[in-house]
């Protein structure tokens, strides 16, 4: 969940003003703020206030700089998380692998079956797999859109335990291609269509291993600071949101070329 824009913007403006005020108070020749008298503090506050009112664009510039630094820090934090959680991200037994299981580049997608952007991204992932025989794709159920999403993820996780990668990919495409909100009924129907053993499916849904697999994904997403779906990992880069086919393909091609998503 993200802060409303109006609230977030106001908070950033206040923070920016605080930063500017802090610059005044911490100039090389300035004394510690606690050493200023009340009268001196009043004068300083008025100087800052008058400056900001006269030059409001400074707040905008400060906010932009703050957001830039936050993005850099967030990217660095995610890159560290990718390194620290490499095995669980790329090689966990609690995940579906489609495409080439021995591919030279792995694309990881965190998704929710009720996520509209994930449904839109299905065509991109399918096109990447079809056009790149060396691409390995890891699918992780990050069920964040309510009880129906959680129940659907449980069924998908149970189905993965018995279906071949090809059959699971067919099941996955059926669910993400379904229009509107989906839940247990649609997930069970899709599993039955691809030939799943329904008795085994019901048993596997209740297994502790199924719950543990979903909890693992949630824990990974928290460490990666993923706050929405779809979220992705390719190479050492992690990012959130739907991206056009060409942008993801370029990242994959660059990983092959120089080991990074941007060469």
Coordinates of C-alpha atoms in Angstrom, one line a residue:
X1 CA 0.0 0.0 0.0
X2 CA 1.3 3.4 -0.9
X3 CA 0.6 6.8 0.8
X4 CA -2.0 9.0 -0.9
X5 CA -0.3 11.4 -3.3
X6 CA -1.5 14.5 -1.5
X7 CA -0.3 13.3 1.9
X8 CA 3.0 12.0 0.5
X9 CA 3.6 15.3 -1.3
X10 CA 2.9 17.4 1.7
X11 CA 5.2 15.2 3.8
X12 CA 8.0 15.5 1.3
X13 CA 7.5 19.3 1.2
X14 CA 7.8 19.5 5.0
X15 CA 10.8 17.2 4.9
X16 CA 12.4 19.3 2.2
X17 CA 11.8 22.5 4.2
X18 CA 13.4 20.8 7.2
X19 CA 16.4 19.9 5.1
X20 CA 16.8 23.4 4.0
X21 CA 16.5 24.7 7.5
X22 CA 19.0 22.1 8.6
X23 CA 21.5 23.5 6.1
X24 CA 21.2 26.9 7.7
X25 CA 21.7 25.5 11.1
X26 CA 24.6 23.3 10.3
X27 CA 26.7 25.7 8.2
X28 CA 30.4 25.4 9.0
X29 CA 30.4 28.5 11.2
X30 CA 27.1 27.8 12.9
X31 CA 26.8 26.6 16.4
X32 CA 24.7 23.5 17.5
X33 CA 21.0 24.3 17.4
X34 CA 20.7 23.8 21.1
X35 CA 23.1 26.8 21.6
X36 CA 20.8 29.3 19.9
X37 CA 18.6 31.5 22.0
X38 CA 14.9 31.5 21.4
X39 CA 15.2 34.9 19.8
X40 CA 17.9 33.7 17.5
X41 CA 15.9 30.6 16.5
X42 CA 12.9 32.8 15.7
X43 CA 15.1 34.9 13.4
X44 CA 16.5 31.8 11.7
X45 CA 13.0 30.3 11.2
X46 CA 11.8 33.5 9.7
X47 CA 14.7 33.7 7.3
X48 CA 14.0 30.1 6.2
X49 CA 10.3 30.8 5.9
X50 CA 10.7 33.9 3.9
X51 CA 13.2 32.3 1.6
X52 CA 10.9 29.3 0.9
X53 CA 7.9 31.6 0.2
X54 CA 10.0 33.7 -2.1
X55 CA 11.6 30.7 -3.8
X56 CA 9.0 27.9 -3.7
X57 CA 10.8 26.1 -6.5
X58 CA 13.5 25.2 -4.1
X59 CA 11.1 22.8 -2.3
X60 CA 10.3 21.1 -5.7
X61 CA 14.1 20.7 -6.4
X62 CA 14.7 19.3 -2.9
X63 CA 11.8 16.8 -3.3
X64 CA 13.1 15.7 -6.7
X65 CA 16.6 15.3 -5.2
X66 CA 15.2 13.4 -2.2
X67 CA 13.3 11.0 -4.5
X68 CA 16.3 10.4 -6.6
X69 CA 18.4 9.5 -3.6
X70 CA 15.6 7.3 -2.3
X71 CA 15.5 5.4 -5.6
X72 CA 19.2 4.9 -5.6
X73 CA 19.2 3.7 -2.0
X74 CA 16.2 1.4 -2.8
X75 CA 17.9 -0.1 -5.8
X76 CA 21.1 -0.7 -3.8
X77 CA 19.1 -2.4 -1.0
X78 CA 17.3 -4.6 -3.5
X79 CA 20.6 -5.6 -5.2
X80 CA 22.0 -6.6 -1.8
X81 CA 18.9 -8.6 -1.1
X82 CA 19.3 -10.4 -4.5
X83 CA 22.8 -11.4 -3.5
X84 CA 21.8 -12.5 0.0
X85 CA 18.7 -14.4 -1.1
X86 CA 20.1 -15.8 -4.4
X87 CA 19.4 -19.4 -3.7
X88 CA 15.8 -18.9 -2.6
X89 CA 15.1 -16.4 -5.5
X90 CA 16.5 -18.6 -8.3
X91 CA 16.7 -22.2 -7.0
X92 CA 14.1 -22.8 -4.4
X93 CA 12.2 -26.1 -4.6
X94 CA 9.1 -24.0 -3.7
X95 CA 8.7 -22.4 -7.1
X96 CA 7.6 -23.1 -10.7
X97 CA 10.2 -23.0 -13.5
X98 CA 9.1 -22.7 -17.1
X99 CA 11.0 -22.0 -20.3
X100 CA 14.4 -23.6 -20.4
X101 CA 15.2 -25.1 -16.9
X102 CA 18.9 -24.9 -17.8
X103 CA 18.8 -21.5 -19.3
X104 CA 21.7 -19.1 -19.1
X105 CA 19.6 -16.2 -17.8
X106 CA 16.8 -16.4 -15.3
X107 CA 13.8 -14.0 -15.1
X108 CA 11.9 -14.1 -11.8
X109 CA 8.3 -12.9 -11.6
X110 CA 6.4 -12.3 -8.4
X111 CA 2.7 -12.2 -9.4
X112 CA -0.9 -12.4 -8.1
X113 CA -3.5 -14.2 -10.2
X114 CA -5.9 -11.3 -9.6
X115 CA -3.4 -8.6 -10.6
X116 CA -4.5 -6.7 -13.7
X117 CA -0.9 -5.8 -14.6
X118 CA 0.2 -9.4 -14.1
X119 CA -2.5 -10.5 -16.6
X120 CA -1.2 -7.9 -19.1
X121 CA 2.4 -9.1 -18.5
X122 CA 1.5 -12.7 -19.4
X123 CA 1.8 -11.8 -23.1
X124 CA 5.2 -10.4 -22.5
X125 CA 6.5 -13.4 -20.5
X126 CA 5.0 -15.8 -23.1
X127 CA 6.7 -13.9 -25.9
X128 CA 10.0 -13.9 -24.1
X129 CA 9.9 -17.6 -23.6
X130 CA 8.8 -18.3 -27.2
X131 CA 11.5 -16.1 -28.7
X132 CA 14.4 -17.0 -26.3
X133 CA 15.2 -20.8 -26.0
X134 CA 17.9 -20.0 -23.5
X135 CA 15.6 -18.1 -21.0
X136 CA 14.7 -19.6 -17.7
X137 CA 11.6 -18.2 -16.0
X138 CA 10.8 -18.6 -12.3
X139 CA 7.2 -18.0 -11.2
X140 CA 6.5 -17.0 -7.6
X141 CA 2.9 -16.7 -6.2
X142 CA 2.9 -13.4 -4.3
X143 CA -0.8 -13.4 -3.2
X144 CA -1.5 -10.0 -1.9
X145 CA -5.0 -9.1 -3.3
X146 CA -7.2 -10.8 -0.8
X147 CA -8.4 -14.3 0.3
X148 CA -9.3 -15.4 -3.2
X149 CA -5.8 -14.7 -4.3
X150 CA -4.4 -16.7 -1.4
X151 CA -6.7 -19.6 -2.1
X152 CA -5.8 -19.6 -5.8
X153 CA -2.1 -19.5 -4.9
X154 CA -2.6 -22.5 -2.7
X155 CA -4.2 -24.5 -5.5
X156 CA -1.5 -23.4 -7.9
X157 CA 1.2 -24.4 -5.5
X158 CA -0.4 -27.8 -5.0
X159 CA -0.8 -28.2 -8.8
X160 CA 2.9 -27.4 -9.3
X161 CA 3.8 -30.4 -7.1
X162 CA 2.2 -32.9 -9.6
X163 CA 2.2 -31.2 -13.0
X164 CA 5.1 -31.2 -15.5
X165 CA 6.6 -27.7 -16.2
X166 CA 4.8 -27.7 -19.6
X167 CA 1.4 -28.6 -18.0
X168 CA 1.9 -26.0 -15.2
X169 CA 2.7 -23.3 -17.7
X170 CA -0.6 -24.2 -19.5
X171 CA -2.4 -24.0 -16.1
X172 CA -0.7 -20.7 -15.3
X173 CA -1.7 -19.2 -18.7
X174 CA -5.3 -20.3 -18.3
X175 CA -5.6 -18.6 -14.9
X176 CA -3.9 -15.4 -15.9
X177 CA -6.0 -15.3 -19.1
X178 CA -9.3 -15.5 -17.2
X179 CA -11.1 -12.2 -17.2
X180 CA -12.2 -10.6 -14.0
X181 CA -11.7 -11.7 -10.4
X182 CA -10.8 -15.4 -9.9
X183 CA -10.8 -17.7 -6.9
X184 CA -11.0 -21.3 -5.9
X185 CA -13.6 -22.3 -8.5
X186 CA -11.7 -21.0 -11.5
X187 CA -8.4 -22.4 -10.2
X188 CA -9.8 -25.9 -9.6
X189 CA -11.4 -25.8 -13.1
X190 CA -8.1 -24.9 -14.7
X191 CA -6.3 -27.6 -12.8
X192 CA -8.9 -30.2 -14.0
X193 CA -8.6 -29.0 -17.6
X194 CA -4.9 -29.6 -17.7
X195 CA -5.3 -33.1 -16.2
X196 CA -4.4 -32.7 -12.6
X197 CA -5.3 -35.5 -10.1
X198 CA -8.0 -33.6 -8.2
X199 CA -8.0 -35.9 -5.2
X200 CA -4.3 -35.5 -4.8
X201 CA -4.6 -31.7 -5.4
X202 CA -7.0 -31.3 -2.4
X203 CA -4.6 -33.3 -0.2
X204 CA -1.6 -31.3 -1.3
X205 CA -3.4 -28.0 -0.7
X206 CA -3.6 -28.8 3.0
X207 CA 0.0 -30.0 3.3
X208 CA 2.4 -27.9 5.5
X209 CA 4.8 -27.7 2.6
X210 CA 2.3 -25.8 0.5
X211 CA 1.8 -23.2 3.2
X212 CA 5.6 -23.0 3.8
X213 CA 6.1 -22.3 0.1
X214 CA 3.7 -19.4 0.1
X215 CA 5.2 -18.0 3.3
X216 CA 8.7 -18.2 1.7
X217 CA 7.6 -16.0 -1.2
X218 CA 6.1 -13.4 1.2
X219 CA 9.3 -13.3 3.2
X220 CA 11.3 -12.9 0.1
X221 CA 9.1 -10.1 -1.2
X222 CA 9.5 -8.3 2.1
X223 CA 13.3 -8.6 1.9
X224 CA 13.2 -7.3 -1.7
X225 CA 10.9 -4.4 -0.6
X226 CA 8.4 -5.5 -3.2
X227 CA 5.1 -3.6 -2.4
X228 CA 3.2 -4.6 -5.5
X229 CA 2.8 -7.0 -8.4
X230 CA 4.2 -7.8 -10.8
X231 CA 7.7 -7.6 -9.4
X232 CA 10.8 -8.9 -11.1
X233 CA 14.4 -10.0 -10.7
X234 CA 16.8 -10.4 -13.6
X235 CA 20.5 -10.5 -13.1
X236 CA 21.2 -8.5 -9.9
X237 CA 18.4 -6.0 -10.5
X238 CA 15.0 -6.1 -8.9
X239 CA 12.1 -3.8 -9.9
X240 CA 8.4 -3.4 -9.4
X241 CA 5.7 -2.9 -12.0
X242 CA 4.7 -3.9 -15.5
X243 CA 7.3 -3.2 -18.2
X244 CA 7.0 -3.4 -22.0
X245 CA 8.5 -6.4 -23.7
X246 CA 11.4 -4.5 -25.2
X247 CA 12.5 -3.1 -21.9
X248 CA 12.6 -6.5 -20.2
X249 CA 14.2 -8.1 -23.3
X250 CA 16.9 -5.5 -23.3
X251 CA 17.7 -6.2 -19.6
X252 CA 18.0 -9.9 -20.4
X253 CA 20.2 -9.3 -23.5
X254 CA 22.4 -7.1 -21.4
X255 CA 22.8 -9.7 -18.7
X256 CA 24.1 -12.1 -21.4
X257 CA 26.3 -9.4 -22.8
X258 CA 28.0 -7.9 -19.8
X259 CA 26.5 -9.5 -16.7
X260 CA 24.4 -6.5 -15.9
X261 CA 21.0 -5.2 -16.9
X262 CA 22.5 -2.0 -18.3
X263 CA 25.9 -2.3 -20.1

